[in-house]
Amino acid sequence: MKIFTTTLIILAIALIIFNVSQLDFNNPLEGNSMIALIGIIASFCAVFILLIFKMSKKIEQKLKNK
């Protein structure tokens, strides 16, 4: 499970980088730039959710070993 979540975090970061390259900074809210912006926000959300999941698993392991 640890490898799976790490892989998903890396993929989400790769999507953030890809979407930043697709972003048009002159018109960030028009056309494909809006789609890229939505993709960046969604990828950030995915990273945060996965990090919270990893931290909860660490806490669960510490409580189990007590």
XYZ file of N, CA, C and O in Angstrom, residues 27-61:
140
model
N -3.948 34.474 -20.789
C -5.398 34.259 -20.661
C -5.645 32.988 -19.856
O -6.011 31.961 -20.407
N -5.463 33.032 -18.528
C -5.554 31.796 -17.736
C -6.968 31.250 -17.578
O -7.129 30.110 -17.174
N -7.989 32.026 -17.919
C -9.360 31.560 -17.707
C -10.104 31.329 -19.012
O -11.326 31.300 -19.033
N -9.380 31.131 -20.113
C -10.023 30.920 -21.410
C -9.499 29.647 -22.080
O -8.317 29.344 -22.024
N -10.397 28.920 -22.713
C -10.038 27.764 -23.540
C -9.365 26.642 -22.782
O -9.798 26.232 -21.699
N -8.299 26.118 -23.395
C -7.567 24.988 -22.809
C -6.867 25.364 -21.511
O -6.566 24.502 -20.687
N -6.634 26.647 -21.325
C -5.991 27.104 -20.108
C -6.886 26.872 -18.894
O -6.393 26.551 -17.807
N -8.170 27.025 -19.069
C -9.122 26.780 -17.970
C -9.123 25.303 -17.598
O -9.154 24.953 -16.413
N -9.058 24.436 -18.594
C -9.003 22.989 -18.345
C -7.719 22.639 -17.598
O -7.728 21.826 -16.661
N -6.602 23.259 -18.003
C -5.329 23.017 -17.324
C -5.393 23.498 -15.878
O -4.871 22.838 -14.975
N -6.030 24.622 -15.646
C -6.169 25.156 -14.289
C -6.988 24.222 -13.412
O -6.627 23.955 -12.259
N -8.074 23.682 -13.958
C -8.892 22.714 -13.221
C -8.083 21.453 -12.923
O -8.155 20.890 -11.829
N -7.274 21.021 -13.888
C -6.423 19.850 -13.683
C -5.387 20.066 -12.602
O -5.087 19.160 -11.810
N -4.838 21.275 -12.531
C -3.852 21.595 -11.496
C -4.508 21.546 -10.119
O -3.963 20.955 -9.177
N -5.676 22.159 -10.002
C -6.380 22.166 -8.713
C -6.757 20.749 -8.289
O -6.586 20.366 -7.129
N -7.246 19.951 -9.239
C -7.629 18.568 -8.922
C -6.412 17.742 -8.505
O -6.489 16.922 -7.579
N -5.280 17.951 -9.156
C -4.070 17.208 -8.809
C -3.559 17.589 -7.422
O -3.100 16.732 -6.664
N -3.627 18.892 -7.099
C -3.242 19.316 -5.749
C -4.137 18.671 -4.702
O -3.661 18.218 -3.654
N -5.428 18.600 -4.984
C -6.355 17.953 -4.048
C -5.996 16.477 -3.869
O -6.023 15.956 -2.744
N -5.666 15.811 -4.969
C -5.299 14.397 -4.898
C -4.041 14.201 -4.061
O -3.967 13.272 -3.244
N -3.054 15.071 -4.243
C -1.816 14.964 -3.463
C -2.114 15.140 -1.979
O -1.633 14.364 -1.143
N -2.904 16.157 -1.629
C -3.216 16.392 -0.221
C -3.995 15.233 0.385
O -3.725 14.818 1.518
N -4.945 14.681 -0.337
C -5.721 13.543 0.168
C -4.817 12.337 0.383
O -4.916 11.638 1.401
N -3.913 12.082 -0.553
C -3.010 10.944 -0.410
C -2.029 11.144 0.745
O -1.695 10.187 1.457
N -1.569 12.376 0.953
C -0.685 12.633 2.088
C -1.414 12.449 3.418
O -0.846 11.903 4.374
N -2.660 12.880 3.483
C -3.459 12.660 4.689
C -3.654 11.167 4.924
O -3.563 10.680 6.062
N -3.898 10.419 3.865
C -4.066 8.972 3.978
C -2.791 8.309 4.508
O -2.847 7.442 5.385
N -1.624 8.722 3.971
C -0.361 8.155 4.438
C -0.120 8.466 5.913
O 0.328 7.601 6.679
N -0.444 9.690 6.333
C -0.254 10.053 7.737
C -1.198 9.278 8.637
O -0.816 8.847 9.736
N -2.424 9.053 8.189
C -3.362 8.281 9.013
C -2.906 6.830 9.141
O -3.098 6.214 10.201
N -2.316 6.279 8.103
C -1.790 4.910 8.189
C -0.617 4.836 9.166
O -0.476 3.852 9.902
N 0.235 5.867 9.191
C 1.342 5.887 10.148
C 0.821 5.964 11.581
O 1.326 5.278 12.477
N -0.191 6.796 11.801
C -0.775 6.901 13.137
C -1.416 5.585 13.549
O -1.275 5.140 14.689
N -2.089 4.941 12.618
C -2.719 3.650 12.898
C -1.669 2.611 13.292
O -1.884 1.831 14.222
N -0.532 2.614 12.582
C 0.541 1.661 12.913
C 1.107 1.938 14.301
O 1.379 1.000 15.068
